[in-house]
Amino acid sequence: MSNEMQRAIVTGSSSGIGLAIAENLLAQGWTVSGFDIAPAHINHPSYSHVQLDLCDTAALDAAARAEPTAQALVHAAGVLRVAPLGQLQAADAAFMWQIHVNALSNIANIVVPRMASAGMGRVVIVGSRVARGFAGRSQYAATKAALISLARSWAAEVVAKGVTVNVVSPAATQTAMLDDPARKTAAPRLPPMGRLVQPAEIASLVSYLLSPAAAAITGQDIQICGGSSLLT
């Protein structure tokens, strides 16, 4: 983005996709505020870390209000809980909904109106190809599908105010989530290109969507699928 639009909030900035996005933005001259329950994994003069639980609404609201000049919001925080019908757990659904949907809504409710008032801003949400439906991951898929509806609804609200809202939906990505014991019964499906998507590849697309060149792209769900969408 222009020199006047260089401060971003990135959730999930301590690992995986969020870490790659934060590092990519810092390399391009952005100032980044990372929101994560884990300690900071970035040491950079333009990076500030807010260690908080995204399920703690009061703490999240306070952190968002402390970022009055943020022109970009990237929601990359995510968790995965898997189970087939007959073994679904309400607590798992509530946890994923809080991290994926409620946390984003709480932050956006504060920072996006400020962007709209300033006449410029970007929101990028990390979704998933699983939003289209995947056996054994119904609760996860539901929360990721909700993000697409949020993005399109918010995009319609702020499209005339210089703010864009988009979703980036990767296929299976090489992150620590693959080693999460909670998904031990659900191995990732390798994309047709023959390897997992890399976090840096997702970060590159996010960076483009935050740039002036992407001003006409809004309300979209853009897939980084390694050819997976060719099979459906």
Tab-separated table of C-alpha atoms in Angstrom:
chain	number	residue	atom	x	y	z
A	1	MET	CA	0.000	0.000	0.000
A	2	SER	CA	1.091	3.617	-0.062
A	3	ASN	CA	3.361	5.098	2.602
A	4	GLU	CA	0.266	6.367	4.383
A	5	MET	CA	-1.120	2.823	4.712
A	6	GLN	CA	1.567	0.799	6.425
A	7	ARG	CA	0.288	-0.507	9.761
A	8	ALA	CA	-1.277	-3.951	9.992
A	9	ILE	CA	-2.815	-6.134	12.665
A	10	VAL	CA	-2.054	-9.820	12.091
A	11	THR	CA	-3.677	-12.484	14.262
A	12	GLY	CA	-1.964	-15.824	14.716
A	13	SER	CA	1.388	-14.144	14.108
A	14	SER	CA	3.509	-16.541	16.172
A	15	SER	CA	3.383	-19.548	13.885
A	16	GLY	CA	2.434	-20.964	10.510
A	17	ILE	CA	0.595	-18.800	8.019
A	18	GLY	CA	0.259	-15.823	10.363
A	19	LEU	CA	3.994	-15.802	11.065
A	20	ALA	CA	4.804	-15.945	7.351
A	21	ILE	CA	2.407	-13.074	6.648
A	22	ALA	CA	3.821	-10.904	9.438
A	23	GLU	CA	7.403	-11.529	8.327
A	24	ASN	CA	6.534	-10.786	4.709
A	25	LEU	CA	4.877	-7.488	5.615
A	26	LEU	CA	7.793	-6.453	7.814
A	27	ALA	CA	10.183	-7.153	4.951
A	28	GLN	CA	8.120	-4.775	2.809
A	29	GLY	CA	8.302	-1.942	5.316
A	30	TRP	CA	5.060	-2.429	7.188
A	31	THR	CA	4.643	-1.909	10.907
A	32	VAL	CA	2.924	-4.985	12.315
A	33	SER	CA	1.025	-5.651	15.536
A	34	GLY	CA	0.733	-9.374	16.163
A	35	PHE	CA	-2.145	-10.786	18.208
A	36	ASP	CA	-1.465	-14.314	19.481
A	37	ILE	CA	-1.830	-16.401	22.623
A	38	ALA	CA	1.715	-17.676	22.097
A	39	PRO	CA	4.843	-15.609	22.773
A	40	ALA	CA	6.368	-13.579	19.963
A	41	HIS	CA	8.529	-15.436	17.458
A	42	ILE	CA	9.555	-12.252	15.643
A	43	ASN	CA	12.282	-9.867	16.717
A	44	HIS	CA	11.996	-6.764	14.538
A	45	PRO	CA	11.940	-3.038	15.363
A	46	SER	CA	8.675	-2.575	13.475
A	47	TYR	CA	6.933	-5.485	15.177
A	48	SER	CA	4.947	-5.270	18.405
A	49	HIS	CA	3.415	-8.325	20.005
A	50	VAL	CA	0.165	-8.469	21.945
A	51	GLN	CA	-0.020	-11.771	23.773
A	52	LEU	CA	-3.669	-12.484	24.461
A	53	ASP	CA	-6.304	-15.168	24.267
A	54	LEU	CA	-8.529	-14.555	21.256
A	55	CYS	CA	-11.350	-16.092	23.296
A	56	ASP	CA	-11.060	-13.250	25.818
A	57	THR	CA	-13.437	-10.710	24.322
A	58	ALA	CA	-12.597	-7.901	26.737
A	59	ALA	CA	-8.849	-8.237	26.172
A	60	LEU	CA	-9.353	-8.480	22.424
A	61	ASP	CA	-11.509	-5.355	22.303
A	62	ALA	CA	-8.947	-3.448	24.367
A	63	ALA	CA	-6.123	-4.536	22.064
A	64	ALA	CA	-8.068	-3.529	18.956
A	65	ARG	CA	-8.933	-0.119	20.399
A	66	ALA	CA	-5.236	0.426	21.114
A	67	GLU	CA	-4.514	0.235	17.359
A	68	PRO	CA	-6.079	3.504	16.129
A	69	THR	CA	-3.913	3.804	13.018
A	70	ALA	CA	-4.169	0.274	11.601
A	71	GLN	CA	-5.010	0.315	7.911
A	72	ALA	CA	-4.936	-3.440	7.429
A	73	LEU	CA	-6.312	-6.424	9.310
A	74	VAL	CA	-5.214	-9.972	8.518
A	75	HIS	CA	-6.977	-12.731	10.441
A	76	ALA	CA	-4.776	-15.814	10.223
A	77	ALA	CA	-5.372	-17.365	13.649
A	78	GLY	CA	-6.909	-20.791	13.381
A	79	VAL	CA	-7.494	-24.110	15.108
A	80	LEU	CA	-8.689	-27.474	13.836
A	81	ARG	CA	-10.811	-30.047	15.620
A	82	VAL	CA	-12.041	-33.057	13.654
A	83	ALA	CA	-14.768	-35.628	14.296
A	84	PRO	CA	-17.388	-37.575	12.322
A	85	LEU	CA	-21.103	-37.513	13.035
A	86	GLY	CA	-21.768	-39.361	16.253
A	87	GLN	CA	-18.605	-37.987	17.841
A	88	LEU	CA	-19.103	-34.233	17.424
A	89	GLN	CA	-18.296	-32.161	20.492
A	90	ALA	CA	-20.107	-28.899	21.212
A	91	ALA	CA	-17.023	-27.529	22.966
A	92	ASP	CA	-14.928	-28.038	19.831
A	93	ALA	CA	-17.478	-26.206	17.700
A	94	ALA	CA	-17.667	-23.322	20.154
A	95	PHE	CA	-13.873	-23.044	20.361
A	96	MET	CA	-13.418	-22.926	16.578
A	97	TRP	CA	-16.287	-20.462	16.194
A	98	GLN	CA	-14.732	-18.171	18.773
A	99	ILE	CA	-11.268	-18.203	17.178
A	100	HIS	CA	-12.338	-18.058	13.536
A	101	VAL	CA	-15.513	-15.966	13.611
A	102	ASN	CA	-16.102	-14.144	16.891
A	103	ALA	CA	-12.521	-12.952	17.359
A	104	LEU	CA	-12.462	-11.589	13.813
A	105	SER	CA	-15.855	-9.932	14.280
A	106	ASN	CA	-14.729	-8.275	17.514
A	107	ILE	CA	-11.599	-6.805	15.933
A	108	ALA	CA	-13.271	-5.814	12.674
A	109	ASN	CA	-16.131	-4.137	14.509
A	110	ILE	CA	-13.598	-1.698	15.931
A	111	VAL	CA	-10.963	-1.243	13.229
A	112	VAL	CA	-12.926	-1.483	9.956
A	113	PRO	CA	-15.215	1.512	10.665
A	114	ARG	CA	-12.053	3.513	11.337
A	115	MET	CA	-10.676	2.431	7.973
A	116	ALA	CA	-13.917	3.427	6.284
A	117	SER	CA	-13.855	6.831	7.964
A	118	ALA	CA	-10.291	7.342	6.735
A	119	GLY	CA	-11.265	6.294	3.214
A	120	MET	CA	-8.768	3.440	2.941
A	121	GLY	CA	-8.125	-0.006	4.359
A	122	ARG	CA	-7.741	-3.709	3.725
A	123	VAL	CA	-9.053	-6.826	5.415
A	124	VAL	CA	-7.781	-10.281	4.471
A	125	ILE	CA	-9.149	-13.392	6.162
A	126	VAL	CA	-7.429	-16.764	5.966
A	127	GLY	CA	-10.117	-19.314	5.203
A	128	SER	CA	-9.863	-22.871	3.930
A	129	ARG	CA	-10.879	-24.987	0.970
A	130	VAL	CA	-12.609	-27.173	3.559
A	131	ALA	CA	-15.321	-24.470	3.682
A	132	ARG	CA	-16.852	-26.269	0.691
A	133	GLY	CA	-17.390	-29.338	2.850
A	134	PHE	CA	-15.173	-32.221	3.916
A	135	ALA	CA	-16.050	-35.506	5.615
A	136	GLY	CA	-15.120	-35.540	9.283
A	137	ARG	CA	-14.534	-31.795	9.470
A	138	SER	CA	-18.065	-30.436	9.451
A	139	GLN	CA	-17.685	-28.107	12.428
A	140	TYR	CA	-14.412	-26.680	11.130
A	141	ALA	CA	-15.903	-26.291	7.642
A	142	ALA	CA	-18.911	-24.438	9.040
A	143	THR	CA	-16.739	-21.825	10.741
A	144	LYS	CA	-14.621	-21.331	7.643
A	145	ALA	CA	-17.713	-21.023	5.439
A	146	ALA	CA	-19.002	-18.346	7.798
A	147	LEU	CA	-15.884	-16.288	7.112
A	148	ILE	CA	-16.771	-16.081	3.431
A	149	SER	CA	-20.242	-14.765	4.261
A	150	LEU	CA	-18.765	-12.235	6.677
A	151	ALA	CA	-16.289	-11.042	4.077
A	152	ARG	CA	-18.890	-10.580	1.365
A	153	SER	CA	-21.272	-8.800	3.736
A	154	TRP	CA	-18.600	-6.445	5.082
A	155	ALA	CA	-17.241	-5.829	1.591
A	156	ALA	CA	-20.686	-4.674	0.491
A	157	GLU	CA	-20.827	-2.250	3.422
A	158	VAL	CA	-17.471	-0.571	2.811
A	159	VAL	CA	-16.859	-0.991	-0.931
A	160	ALA	CA	-17.549	2.697	-1.616
A	161	LYS	CA	-15.303	3.821	1.242
A	162	GLY	CA	-11.938	2.635	-0.002
A	163	VAL	CA	-11.882	-0.574	2.044
A	164	THR	CA	-11.616	-4.079	0.597
A	165	VAL	CA	-12.418	-7.371	2.323
A	166	ASN	CA	-11.276	-10.709	0.904
A	167	VAL	CA	-10.724	-14.322	1.910
A	168	VAL	CA	-7.697	-16.412	0.971
A	169	SER	CA	-8.509	-20.127	1.168
A	170	PRO	CA	-5.546	-22.510	1.085
A	171	ALA	CA	-5.527	-26.233	0.522
A	172	ALA	CA	-3.425	-28.344	2.913
A	173	THR	CA	-0.535	-26.164	4.068
A	174	GLN	CA	2.801	-27.064	5.646
A	175	THR	CA	2.280	-25.744	9.176
A	176	ALA	CA	2.461	-27.029	12.737
A	177	MET	CA	-1.295	-27.644	12.576
A	178	LEU	CA	-0.500	-30.813	10.629
A	179	ASP	CA	1.118	-32.211	13.776
A	180	ASP	CA	-1.747	-31.276	16.095
A	181	PRO	CA	-2.841	-34.397	18.028
A	182	ALA	CA	-6.435	-33.210	17.604
A	183	ARG	CA	-6.258	-34.162	13.913
A	184	LYS	CA	-4.452	-37.497	14.272
A	185	THR	CA	-7.338	-39.296	12.546
A	186	ALA	CA	-7.491	-36.844	9.622
A	187	ALA	CA	-4.312	-36.765	7.559
A	188	PRO	CA	-4.011	-33.846	5.109
A	189	ARG	CA	-4.912	-34.482	1.503
A	190	LEU	CA	-1.943	-33.733	-0.761
A	191	PRO	CA	-2.891	-31.312	-3.578
A	192	PRO	CA	-2.496	-32.543	-7.176
A	193	MET	CA	0.675	-30.487	-7.587
A	194	GLY	CA	2.307	-33.133	-5.404
A	195	ARG	CA	3.243	-31.131	-2.337
A	196	LEU	CA	1.701	-29.086	0.419
A	197	VAL	CA	1.116	-25.360	0.010
A	198	GLN	CA	3.832	-23.298	1.704
A	199	PRO	CA	2.978	-20.474	4.137
A	200	ALA	CA	5.160	-18.066	2.159
A	201	GLU	CA	2.977	-18.633	-0.905
A	202	ILE	CA	-0.092	-17.598	1.046
A	203	ALA	CA	1.765	-14.597	2.469
A	204	SER	CA	2.598	-13.430	-1.047
A	205	LEU	CA	-1.052	-13.367	-2.082
A	206	VAL	CA	-2.061	-11.618	1.129
A	207	SER	CA	0.598	-8.987	0.483
A	208	TYR	CA	-0.810	-8.378	-2.984
A	209	LEU	CA	-4.352	-8.019	-1.641
A	210	LEU	CA	-3.068	-5.356	0.749
A	211	SER	CA	-1.443	-3.406	-2.085
A	212	PRO	CA	-2.852	-0.490	-4.102
A	213	ALA	CA	-2.902	-2.729	-7.182
A	214	ALA	CA	-5.634	-4.855	-5.548
A	215	ALA	CA	-8.020	-1.967	-4.890
A	216	ALA	CA	-10.650	-3.387	-7.257
A	217	ILE	CA	-10.684	-6.854	-5.656
A	218	THR	CA	-13.209	-7.198	-2.843
A	219	GLY	CA	-15.692	-9.695	-1.490
A	220	GLN	CA	-13.798	-12.596	-3.051
A	221	ASP	CA	-12.780	-16.047	-1.836
A	222	ILE	CA	-9.461	-16.711	-3.557
A	223	GLN	CA	-8.135	-20.249	-3.408
A	224	ILE	CA	-4.510	-21.333	-3.211
A	225	CYS	CA	-5.203	-24.946	-3.918
A	226	GLY	CA	-2.278	-26.520	-5.795
A	227	GLY	CA	-4.767	-27.856	-8.326
A	228	SER	CA	-7.270	-29.240	-5.821
A	229	SER	CA	-10.114	-27.184	-7.296
A	230	LEU	CA	-9.536	-28.865	-10.664
A	231	LEU	CA	-10.954	-32.058	-9.205
A	232	THR	CA	-14.245	-30.593	-7.957
